[in-house]
Amino acid sequence: MKIIKIVRKNLVKGGKIQVTGIDGRNFIIDDKDIKTGDSFLFNTKENKIEKIIKMNKGSLIYIFCGSKVSTIGKLENIKILKKPFGHTRFIEYINIDNNKKEETIFDYSIVIGEEKPLITVR
């Protein structure tokens, strides 16, 4: 089992959605409500998606890059810093180790569960 973050979403023939994972894999799915930043639990043995995990307030996130690498937290808010040449998204989260509110770049995080992690990360 593996969790894959969705980094790209396209509409293809037949009204289906094609999503690209952070690992480069492409999937055709029917769920039109899926967004970039959401994740899914992928069964590598059967080569199929087991569960879609939405990036909502209260979801568990894992920080896999930057100065806060290996941190697990509960998502509080997604902020967008608008600039003339592209926008930067930030996430605010509560660190579950020290209960402090912290912030990091959106692209540095992945959703790993709703109430508890769907896989073991430590």
PDB file of N, CA and C in Angstrom, residues 19-116:
ATOM      1  N   VAL A  19      -5.998  11.865 -13.535  1.00  0.00           N
ATOM      2  CA  VAL A  19      -5.178  12.506 -12.508  1.00  0.00           C
ATOM      3  C   VAL A  19      -3.761  11.944 -12.590  1.00  0.00           C
ATOM      4  N   THR A  20      -2.805  12.802 -12.267  1.00  0.00           N
ATOM      5  CA  THR A  20      -1.410  12.400 -12.227  1.00  0.00           C
ATOM      6  C   THR A  20      -0.939  12.475 -10.789  1.00  0.00           C
ATOM      7  N   GLY A  21      -0.300  11.411 -10.328  1.00  0.00           N
ATOM      8  CA  GLY A  21       0.214  11.371  -8.974  1.00  0.00           C
ATOM      9  C   GLY A  21       1.599  11.969  -8.881  1.00  0.00           C
ATOM     10  N   ILE A  22       2.024  12.226  -7.661  1.00  0.00           N
ATOM     11  CA  ILE A  22       3.336  12.822  -7.422  1.00  0.00           C
ATOM     12  C   ILE A  22       4.468  11.906  -7.890  1.00  0.00           C
ATOM     13  N   ASP A  23       4.171  10.616  -8.029  1.00  0.00           N
ATOM     14  CA  ASP A  23       5.181   9.660  -8.494  1.00  0.00           C
ATOM     15  C   ASP A  23       5.160   9.474 -10.013  1.00  0.00           C
ATOM     16  N   GLY A  24       4.308  10.241 -10.729  1.00  0.00           N
ATOM     17  CA  GLY A  24       4.264  10.183 -12.182  1.00  0.00           C
ATOM     18  C   GLY A  24       3.226   9.241 -12.759  1.00  0.00           C
ATOM     19  N   ARG A  25       2.539   8.478 -11.932  1.00  0.00           N
ATOM     20  CA  ARG A  25       1.507   7.557 -12.431  1.00  0.00           C
ATOM     21  C   ARG A  25       0.260   8.335 -12.834  1.00  0.00           C
ATOM     22  N   ASN A  26      -0.411   7.853 -13.880  1.00  0.00           N
ATOM     23  CA  ASN A  26      -1.663   8.445 -14.347  1.00  0.00           C
ATOM     24  C   ASN A  26      -2.799   7.470 -14.105  1.00  0.00           C
ATOM     25  N   PHE A  27      -3.966   8.013 -13.717  1.00  0.00           N
ATOM     26  CA  PHE A  27      -5.141   7.203 -13.430  1.00  0.00           C
ATOM     27  C   PHE A  27      -6.362   7.862 -14.056  1.00  0.00           C
ATOM     28  N   ILE A  28      -7.280   7.055 -14.570  1.00  0.00           N
ATOM     29  CA  ILE A  28      -8.573   7.533 -15.061  1.00  0.00           C
ATOM     30  C   ILE A  28      -9.596   7.189 -13.990  1.00  0.00           C
ATOM     31  N   ILE A  29     -10.325   8.216 -13.496  1.00  0.00           N
ATOM     32  CA  ILE A  29     -11.297   7.988 -12.431  1.00  0.00           C
ATOM     33  C   ILE A  29     -12.621   8.673 -12.786  1.00  0.00           C
ATOM     34  N   ASP A  30     -13.670   8.332 -12.054  1.00  0.00           N
ATOM     35  CA  ASP A  30     -14.998   8.901 -12.288  1.00  0.00           C
ATOM     36  C   ASP A  30     -15.317  10.061 -11.351  1.00  0.00           C
ATOM     37  N   ASP A  31     -14.593  10.178 -10.239  1.00  0.00           N
ATOM     38  CA  ASP A  31     -14.879  11.187  -9.213  1.00  0.00           C
ATOM     39  C   ASP A  31     -14.536  12.588  -9.725  1.00  0.00           C
ATOM     40  N   LYS A  32     -15.564  13.394 -10.024  1.00  0.00           N
ATOM     41  CA  LYS A  32     -15.338  14.744 -10.541  1.00  0.00           C
ATOM     42  C   LYS A  32     -15.025  15.750  -9.418  1.00  0.00           C
ATOM     43  N   ASP A  33     -15.248  15.359  -8.165  1.00  0.00           N
ATOM     44  CA  ASP A  33     -15.001  16.257  -7.037  1.00  0.00           C
ATOM     45  C   ASP A  33     -13.552  16.236  -6.563  1.00  0.00           C
ATOM     46  N   ILE A  34     -12.730  15.399  -7.145  1.00  0.00           N
ATOM     47  CA  ILE A  34     -11.340  15.288  -6.713  1.00  0.00           C
ATOM     48  C   ILE A  34     -10.572  16.542  -7.124  1.00  0.00           C
ATOM     49  N   LYS A  35      -9.636  16.969  -6.281  1.00  0.00           N
ATOM     50  CA  LYS A  35      -8.856  18.182  -6.532  1.00  0.00           C
ATOM     51  C   LYS A  35      -7.376  17.871  -6.423  1.00  0.00           C
ATOM     52  N   THR A  36      -6.562  18.738  -7.008  1.00  0.00           N
ATOM     53  CA  THR A  36      -5.131  18.595  -6.803  1.00  0.00           C
ATOM     54  C   THR A  36      -4.863  18.850  -5.322  1.00  0.00           C
ATOM     55  N   GLY A  37      -3.967  18.089  -4.763  1.00  0.00           N
ATOM     56  CA  GLY A  37      -3.700  18.161  -3.328  1.00  0.00           C
ATOM     57  C   GLY A  37      -4.346  17.021  -2.573  1.00  0.00           C
ATOM     58  N   ASP A  38      -5.452  16.472  -3.094  1.00  0.00           N
ATOM     59  CA  ASP A  38      -6.039  15.280  -2.493  1.00  0.00           C
ATOM     60  C   ASP A  38      -5.085  14.108  -2.713  1.00  0.00           C
ATOM     61  N   SER A  39      -5.290  13.038  -1.993  1.00  0.00           N
ATOM     62  CA  SER A  39      -4.447  11.846  -2.125  1.00  0.00           C
ATOM     63  C   SER A  39      -5.325  10.626  -2.262  1.00  0.00           C
ATOM     64  N   PHE A  40      -4.721   9.519  -2.603  1.00  0.00           N
ATOM     65  CA  PHE A  40      -5.448   8.263  -2.579  1.00  0.00           C
ATOM     66  C   PHE A  40      -4.543   7.140  -2.107  1.00  0.00           C
ATOM     67  N   LEU A  41      -5.182   6.157  -1.480  1.00  0.00           N
ATOM     68  CA  LEU A  41      -4.496   4.963  -1.016  1.00  0.00           C
ATOM     69  C   LEU A  41      -4.457   4.000  -2.189  1.00  0.00           C
ATOM     70  N   PHE A  42      -3.256   3.618  -2.599  1.00  0.00           N
ATOM     71  CA  PHE A  42      -3.070   2.793  -3.789  1.00  0.00           C
ATOM     72  C   PHE A  42      -2.524   1.433  -3.396  1.00  0.00           C
ATOM     73  N   ASN A  43      -3.200   0.380  -3.845  1.00  0.00           N
ATOM     74  CA  ASN A  43      -2.770  -0.987  -3.589  1.00  0.00           C
ATOM     75  C   ASN A  43      -1.788  -1.371  -4.700  1.00  0.00           C
ATOM     76  N   THR A  44      -0.511  -1.492  -4.376  1.00  0.00           N
ATOM     77  CA  THR A  44       0.516  -1.770  -5.385  1.00  0.00           C
ATOM     78  C   THR A  44       0.472  -3.215  -5.875  1.00  0.00           C
ATOM     79  N   LYS A  45      -0.037  -4.121  -5.072  1.00  0.00           N
ATOM     80  CA  LYS A  45      -0.109  -5.527  -5.501  1.00  0.00           C
ATOM     81  C   LYS A  45      -1.216  -5.748  -6.526  1.00  0.00           C
ATOM     82  N   GLU A  46      -2.396  -5.129  -6.286  1.00  0.00           N
ATOM     83  CA  GLU A  46      -3.529  -5.283  -7.188  1.00  0.00           C
ATOM     84  C   GLU A  46      -3.616  -4.159  -8.215  1.00  0.00           C
ATOM     85  N   ASN A  47      -2.746  -3.154  -8.074  1.00  0.00           N
ATOM     86  CA  ASN A  47      -2.678  -2.015  -8.997  1.00  0.00           C
ATOM     87  C   ASN A  47      -4.019  -1.281  -9.108  1.00  0.00           C
ATOM     88  N   LYS A  48      -4.613  -0.944  -7.939  1.00  0.00           N
ATOM     89  CA  LYS A  48      -5.879  -0.223  -7.954  1.00  0.00           C
ATOM     90  C   LYS A  48      -5.970   0.750  -6.784  1.00  0.00           C
ATOM     91  N   ILE A  49      -6.848   1.745  -6.952  1.00  0.00           N
ATOM     92  CA  ILE A  49      -7.079   2.753  -5.915  1.00  0.00           C
ATOM     93  C   ILE A  49      -8.054   2.185  -4.895  1.00  0.00           C
ATOM     94  N   GLU A  50      -7.652   2.198  -3.626  1.00  0.00           N
ATOM     95  CA  GLU A  50      -8.495   1.679  -2.549  1.00  0.00           C
ATOM     96  C   GLU A  50      -9.420   2.758  -1.980  1.00  0.00           C
ATOM     97  N   LYS A  51      -8.870   3.980  -1.763  1.00  0.00           N
ATOM     98  CA  LYS A  51      -9.644   5.029  -1.105  1.00  0.00           C
ATOM     99  C   LYS A  51      -9.104   6.392  -1.505  1.00  0.00           C
ATOM    100  N   ILE A  52     -10.001   7.356  -1.697  1.00  0.00           N
ATOM    101  CA  ILE A  52      -9.607   8.736  -1.971  1.00  0.00           C
ATOM    102  C   ILE A  52      -9.661   9.517  -0.665  1.00  0.00           C
ATOM    103  N   ILE A  53      -8.611  10.281  -0.386  1.00  0.00           N
ATOM    104  CA  ILE A  53      -8.515  11.063   0.844  1.00  0.00           C
ATOM    105  C   ILE A  53      -8.530  12.540   0.459  1.00  0.00           C
ATOM    106  N   LYS A  54      -9.562  13.249   0.859  1.00  0.00           N
ATOM    107  CA  LYS A  54      -9.700  14.670   0.527  1.00  0.00           C
ATOM    108  C   LYS A  54      -8.860  15.528   1.465  1.00  0.00           C
ATOM    109  N   MET A  55      -8.344  16.637   0.949  1.00  0.00           N
ATOM    110  CA  MET A  55      -7.599  17.586   1.764  1.00  0.00           C
ATOM    111  C   MET A  55      -8.595  18.591   2.336  1.00  0.00           C
ATOM    112  N   ASN A  56      -9.166  18.233   3.469  1.00  0.00           N
ATOM    113  CA  ASN A  56     -10.155  19.064   4.153  1.00  0.00           C
ATOM    114  C   ASN A  56      -9.638  19.474   5.520  1.00  0.00           C
ATOM    115  N   LYS A  57     -10.274  20.468   6.102  1.00  0.00           N
ATOM    116  CA  LYS A  57      -9.924  20.881   7.460  1.00  0.00           C
ATOM    117  C   LYS A  57     -10.074  19.679   8.395  1.00  0.00           C
ATOM    118  N   GLY A  58      -9.065  19.436   9.213  1.00  0.00           N
ATOM    119  CA  GLY A  58      -9.088  18.320  10.148  1.00  0.00           C
ATOM    120  C   GLY A  58      -8.402  17.068   9.625  1.00  0.00           C
ATOM    121  N   SER A  59      -8.059  17.051   8.328  1.00  0.00           N
ATOM    122  CA  SER A  59      -7.354  15.890   7.775  1.00  0.00           C
ATOM    123  C   SER A  59      -5.925  15.838   8.299  1.00  0.00           C
ATOM    124  N   LEU A  60      -5.384  14.638   8.397  1.00  0.00           N
ATOM    125  CA  LEU A  60      -3.996  14.475   8.814  1.00  0.00           C
ATOM    126  C   LEU A  60      -3.083  14.680   7.616  1.00  0.00           C
ATOM    127  N   ILE A  61      -2.024  15.463   7.806  1.00  0.00           N
ATOM    128  CA  ILE A  61      -1.063  15.688   6.743  1.00  0.00           C
ATOM    129  C   ILE A  61       0.331  15.296   7.216  1.00  0.00           C
ATOM    130  N   TYR A  62       1.152  14.926   6.260  1.00  0.00           N
ATOM    131  CA  TYR A  62       2.546  14.587   6.517  1.00  0.00           C
ATOM    132  C   TYR A  62       3.402  15.542   5.696  1.00  0.00           C
ATOM    133  N   ILE A  63       4.377  16.188   6.335  1.00  0.00           N
ATOM    134  CA  ILE A  63       5.272  17.110   5.652  1.00  0.00           C
ATOM    135  C   ILE A  63       6.494  16.305   5.203  1.00  0.00           C
ATOM    136  N   PHE A  64       6.736  16.260   3.877  1.00  0.00           N
ATOM    137  CA  PHE A  64       7.810  15.421   3.350  1.00  0.00           C
ATOM    138  C   PHE A  64       8.981  16.211   2.773  1.00  0.00           C
ATOM    139  N   CYS A  65       8.961  17.531   2.925  1.00  0.00           N
ATOM    140  CA  CYS A  65      10.024  18.349   2.354  1.00  0.00           C
ATOM    141  C   CYS A  65      10.167  19.624   3.188  1.00  0.00           C
ATOM    142  N   GLY A  66      11.288  20.290   3.083  1.00  0.00           N
ATOM    143  CA  GLY A  66      11.488  21.566   3.769  1.00  0.00           C
ATOM    144  C   GLY A  66      12.022  21.403   5.181  1.00  0.00           C
ATOM    145  N   SER A  67      11.994  22.486   5.927  1.00  0.00           N
ATOM    146  CA  SER A  67      12.561  22.488   7.275  1.00  0.00           C
ATOM    147  C   SER A  67      11.720  21.717   8.283  1.00  0.00           C
ATOM    148  N   LYS A  68      10.470  21.453   7.960  1.00  0.00           N
ATOM    149  CA  LYS A  68       9.575  20.740   8.880  1.00  0.00           C
ATOM    150  C   LYS A  68       9.353  19.293   8.447  1.00  0.00           C
ATOM    151  N   VAL A  69      10.284  18.728   7.684  1.00  0.00           N
ATOM    152  CA  VAL A  69      10.171  17.370   7.158  1.00  0.00           C
ATOM    153  C   VAL A  69       9.902  16.366   8.287  1.00  0.00           C
ATOM    154  N   SER A  70       9.095  15.362   8.021  1.00  0.00           N
ATOM    155  CA  SER A  70       8.705  14.292   8.958  1.00  0.00           C
ATOM    156  C   SER A  70       7.707  14.735  10.013  1.00  0.00           C
ATOM    157  N   THR A  71       7.090  15.886   9.844  1.00  0.00           N
ATOM    158  CA  THR A  71       6.090  16.371  10.782  1.00  0.00           C
ATOM    159  C   THR A  71       4.709  15.869  10.363  1.00  0.00           C
ATOM    160  N   ILE A  72       3.910  15.481  11.352  1.00  0.00           N
ATOM    161  CA  ILE A  72       2.513  15.110  11.109  1.00  0.00           C
ATOM    162  C   ILE A  72       1.645  16.138  11.811  1.00  0.00           C
ATOM    163  N   GLY A  73       0.582  16.585  11.137  1.00  0.00           N
ATOM    164  CA  GLY A  73      -0.285  17.580  11.731  1.00  0.00           C
ATOM    165  C   GLY A  73      -1.710  17.479  11.239  1.00  0.00           C
ATOM    166  N   LYS A  74      -2.597  18.233  11.876  1.00  0.00           N
ATOM    167  CA  LYS A  74      -3.999  18.323  11.466  1.00  0.00           C
ATOM    168  C   LYS A  74      -4.175  19.622  10.690  1.00  0.00           C
ATOM    169  N   LEU A  75      -4.705  19.507   9.478  1.00  0.00           N
ATOM    170  CA  LEU A  75      -4.882  20.661   8.604  1.00  0.00           C
ATOM    171  C   LEU A  75      -5.891  21.644   9.200  1.00  0.00           C
ATOM    172  N   GLU A  76      -5.511  22.911   9.241  1.00  0.00           N
ATOM    173  CA  GLU A  76      -6.384  23.969   9.742  1.00  0.00           C
ATOM    174  C   GLU A  76      -6.926  24.839   8.617  1.00  0.00           C
ATOM    175  N   ASN A  77      -6.039  25.238   7.688  1.00  0.00           N
ATOM    176  CA  ASN A  77      -6.434  26.205   6.682  1.00  0.00           C
ATOM    177  C   ASN A  77      -5.471  26.155   5.500  1.00  0.00           C
ATOM    178  N   ILE A  78      -5.964  26.509   4.309  1.00  0.00           N
ATOM    179  CA  ILE A  78      -5.112  26.666   3.127  1.00  0.00           C
ATOM    180  C   ILE A  78      -5.172  28.136   2.739  1.00  0.00           C
ATOM    181  N   LYS A  79      -3.998  28.793   2.699  1.00  0.00           N
ATOM    182  CA  LYS A  79      -3.920  30.206   2.355  1.00  0.00           C
ATOM    183  C   LYS A  79      -3.281  30.347   0.977  1.00  0.00           C
ATOM    184  N   ILE A  80      -3.706  31.363   0.232  1.00  0.00           N
ATOM    185  CA  ILE A  80      -3.132  31.629  -1.080  1.00  0.00           C
ATOM    186  C   ILE A  80      -2.509  33.018  -1.066  1.00  0.00           C
ATOM    187  N   LEU A  81      -1.217  33.075  -1.373  1.00  0.00           N
ATOM    188  CA  LEU A  81      -0.503  34.340  -1.496  1.00  0.00           C
ATOM    189  C   LEU A  81      -0.490  34.700  -2.975  1.00  0.00           C
ATOM    190  N   LYS A  82      -1.257  35.715  -3.347  1.00  0.00           N
ATOM    191  CA  LYS A  82      -1.381  36.095  -4.758  1.00  0.00           C
ATOM    192  C   LYS A  82      -0.238  37.021  -5.148  1.00  0.00           C
ATOM    193  N   LYS A  83       0.410  36.675  -6.257  1.00  0.00           N
ATOM    194  CA  LYS A  83       1.508  37.469  -6.783  1.00  0.00           C
ATOM    195  C   LYS A  83       1.245  37.720  -8.270  1.00  0.00           C
ATOM    196  N   PRO A  84       1.892  38.704  -8.868  1.00  0.00           N
ATOM    197  CA  PRO A  84       1.663  38.983 -10.282  1.00  0.00           C
ATOM    198  C   PRO A  84       2.002  37.807 -11.209  1.00  0.00           C
ATOM    199  N   PHE A  85       3.000  37.029 -10.864  1.00  0.00           N
ATOM    200  CA  PHE A  85       3.426  35.908 -11.706  1.00  0.00           C
ATOM    201  C   PHE A  85       3.242  34.590 -10.985  1.00  0.00           C
ATOM    202  N   GLY A  86       1.993  34.197 -10.769  1.00  0.00           N
ATOM    203  CA  GLY A  86       1.697  32.927 -10.101  1.00  0.00           C
ATOM    204  C   GLY A  86       1.389  33.121  -8.635  1.00  0.00           C
ATOM    205  N   HIS A  87       0.722  32.153  -8.079  1.00  0.00           N
ATOM    206  CA  HIS A  87       0.324  32.203  -6.683  1.00  0.00           C
ATOM    207  C   HIS A  87       1.059  31.122  -5.907  1.00  0.00           C
ATOM    208  N   THR A  88       1.255  31.352  -4.625  1.00  0.00           N
ATOM    209  CA  THR A  88       1.849  30.367  -3.742  1.00  0.00           C
ATOM    210  C   THR A  88       0.811  29.981  -2.700  1.00  0.00           C
ATOM    211  N   ARG A  89       0.611  28.674  -2.534  1.00  0.00           N
ATOM    212  CA  ARG A  89      -0.337  28.192  -1.528  1.00  0.00           C
ATOM    213  C   ARG A  89       0.438  27.740  -0.288  1.00  0.00           C
ATOM    214  N   PHE A  90      -0.102  28.086   0.864  1.00  0.00           N
ATOM    215  CA  PHE A  90       0.454  27.676   2.154  1.00  0.00           C
ATOM    216  C   PHE A  90      -0.613  26.908   2.910  1.00  0.00           C
ATOM    217  N   ILE A  91      -0.171  26.017   3.790  1.00  0.00           N
ATOM    218  CA  ILE A  91      -1.118  25.358   4.679  1.00  0.00           C
ATOM    219  C   ILE A  91      -0.768  25.688   6.113  1.00  0.00           C
ATOM    220  N   GLU A  92      -1.802  25.898   6.905  1.00  0.00           N
ATOM    221  CA  GLU A  92      -1.651  26.060   8.347  1.00  0.00           C
ATOM    222  C   GLU A  92      -2.122  24.761   8.971  1.00  0.00           C
ATOM    223  N   TYR A  93      -1.375  24.259   9.918  1.00  0.00           N
ATOM    224  CA  TYR A  93      -1.711  22.992  10.558  1.00  0.00           C
ATOM    225  C   TYR A  93      -1.303  23.017  12.020  1.00  0.00           C
ATOM    226  N   ILE A  94      -1.895  22.108  12.791  1.00  0.00           N
ATOM    227  CA  ILE A  94      -1.536  21.925  14.197  1.00  0.00           C
ATOM    228  C   ILE A  94      -0.606  20.721  14.273  1.00  0.00           C
ATOM    229  N   ASN A  95       0.623  20.946  14.722  1.00  0.00           N
ATOM    230  CA  ASN A  95       1.597  19.871  14.879  1.00  0.00           C
ATOM    231  C   ASN A  95       1.100  18.923  15.973  1.00  0.00           C
ATOM    232  N   ILE A  96       0.972  17.625  15.678  1.00  0.00           N
ATOM    233  CA  ILE A  96       0.412  16.710  16.683  1.00  0.00           C
ATOM    234  C   ILE A  96       1.419  16.366  17.783  1.00  0.00           C
ATOM    235  N   ASP A  97       2.702  16.667  17.575  1.00  0.00           N
ATOM    236  CA  ASP A  97       3.703  16.385  18.613  1.00  0.00           C
ATOM    237  C   ASP A  97       3.707  17.436  19.715  1.00  0.00           C
ATOM    238  N   ASN A  98       3.514  18.718  19.355  1.00  0.00           N
ATOM    239  CA  ASN A  98       3.594  19.773  20.367  1.00  0.00           C
ATOM    240  C   ASN A  98       2.359  20.674  20.427  1.00  0.00           C
ATOM    241  N   ASN A  99       1.315  20.370  19.634  1.00  0.00           N
ATOM    242  CA  ASN A  99       0.060  21.135  19.591  1.00  0.00           C
ATOM    243  C   ASN A  99       0.245  22.609  19.252  1.00  0.00           C
ATOM    244  N   LYS A 100       1.301  22.957  18.509  1.00  0.00           N
ATOM    245  CA  LYS A 100       1.526  24.333  18.082  1.00  0.00           C
ATOM    246  C   LYS A 100       1.045  24.511  16.646  1.00  0.00           C
ATOM    247  N   LYS A 101       0.540  25.706  16.357  1.00  0.00           N
ATOM    248  CA  LYS A 101       0.105  26.024  14.997  1.00  0.00           C
ATOM    249  C   LYS A 101       1.340  26.382  14.170  1.00  0.00           C
ATOM    250  N   GLU A 102       1.485  25.723  13.017  1.00  0.00           N
ATOM    251  CA  GLU A 102       2.629  25.953  12.148  1.00  0.00           C
ATOM    252  C   GLU A 102       2.147  26.148  10.719  1.00  0.00           C
ATOM    253  N   GLU A 103       3.079  26.530   9.846  1.00  0.00           N
ATOM    254  CA  GLU A 103       2.747  26.808   8.455  1.00  0.00           C
ATOM    255  C   GLU A 103       3.861  26.280   7.552  1.00  0.00           C
ATOM    256  N   THR A 104       3.480  25.784   6.378  1.00  0.00           N
ATOM    257  CA  THR A 104       4.456  25.342   5.390  1.00  0.00           C
ATOM    258  C   THR A 104       3.874  25.511   4.001  1.00  0.00           C
ATOM    259  N   ILE A 105       4.685  25.300   2.986  1.00  0.00           N
ATOM    260  CA  ILE A 105       4.241  25.402   1.597  1.00  0.00           C
ATOM    261  C   ILE A 105       3.350  24.205   1.269  1.00  0.00           C
ATOM    262  N   PHE A 106       2.268  24.468   0.566  1.00  0.00           N
ATOM    263  CA  PHE A 106       1.274  23.451   0.200  1.00  0.00           C
ATOM    264  C   PHE A 106       1.914  22.241  -0.485  1.00  0.00           C
ATOM    265  N   ASP A 107       2.842  22.488  -1.402  1.00  0.00           N
ATOM    266  CA  ASP A 107       3.463  21.401  -2.167  1.00  0.00           C
ATOM    267  C   ASP A 107       4.332  20.482  -1.321  1.00  0.00           C
ATOM    268  N   TYR A 108       4.661  20.871  -0.105  1.00  0.00           N
ATOM    269  CA  TYR A 108       5.508  20.062   0.777  1.00  0.00           C
ATOM    270  C   TYR A 108       4.714  19.058   1.610  1.00  0.00           C
ATOM    271  N   SER A 109       3.393  19.014   1.430  1.00  0.00           N
ATOM    272  CA  SER A 109       2.568  18.162   2.295  1.00  0.00           C
ATOM    273  C   SER A 109       1.763  17.155   1.489  1.00  0.00           C
ATOM    274  N   ILE A 110       1.362  16.095   2.176  1.00  0.00           N
ATOM    275  CA  ILE A 110       0.515  15.065   1.583  1.00  0.00           C
ATOM    276  C   ILE A 110      -0.502  14.626   2.636  1.00  0.00           C
ATOM    277  N   VAL A 111      -1.750  14.433   2.207  1.00  0.00           N
ATOM    278  CA  VAL A 111      -2.793  13.973   3.125  1.00  0.00           C
ATOM    279  C   VAL A 111      -2.596  12.482   3.358  1.00  0.00           C
ATOM    280  N   ILE A 112      -2.574  12.059   4.638  1.00  0.00           N
ATOM    281  CA  ILE A 112      -2.334  10.647   4.947  1.00  0.00           C
ATOM    282  C   ILE A 112      -3.519   9.982   5.648  1.00  0.00           C
ATOM    283  N   GLY A 113      -4.569  10.739   5.940  1.00  0.00           N
ATOM    284  CA  GLY A 113      -5.737  10.152   6.583  1.00  0.00           C
ATOM    285  C   GLY A 113      -6.689  11.220   7.079  1.00  0.00           C
ATOM    286  N   GLU A 114      -7.837  10.751   7.581  1.00  0.00           N
ATOM    287  CA  GLU A 114      -8.832  11.686   8.106  1.00  0.00           C
ATOM    288  C   GLU A 114      -8.740  11.770   9.630  1.00  0.00           C
ATOM    289  N   GLU A 115      -8.936  10.664  10.313  1.00  0.00           N
ATOM    290  CA  GLU A 115      -8.832  10.626  11.776  1.00  0.00           C
ATOM    291  C   GLU A 115      -7.470  10.098  12.222  1.00  0.00           C
ATOM    292  N   LYS A 116      -6.991   9.077  11.529  1.00  0.00           N
ATOM    293  CA  LYS A 116      -5.695   8.473  11.815  1.00  0.00           C
ATOM    294  C   LYS A 116      -5.015   8.134  10.490  1.00  0.00           C
TER     295      LYS A 116
END
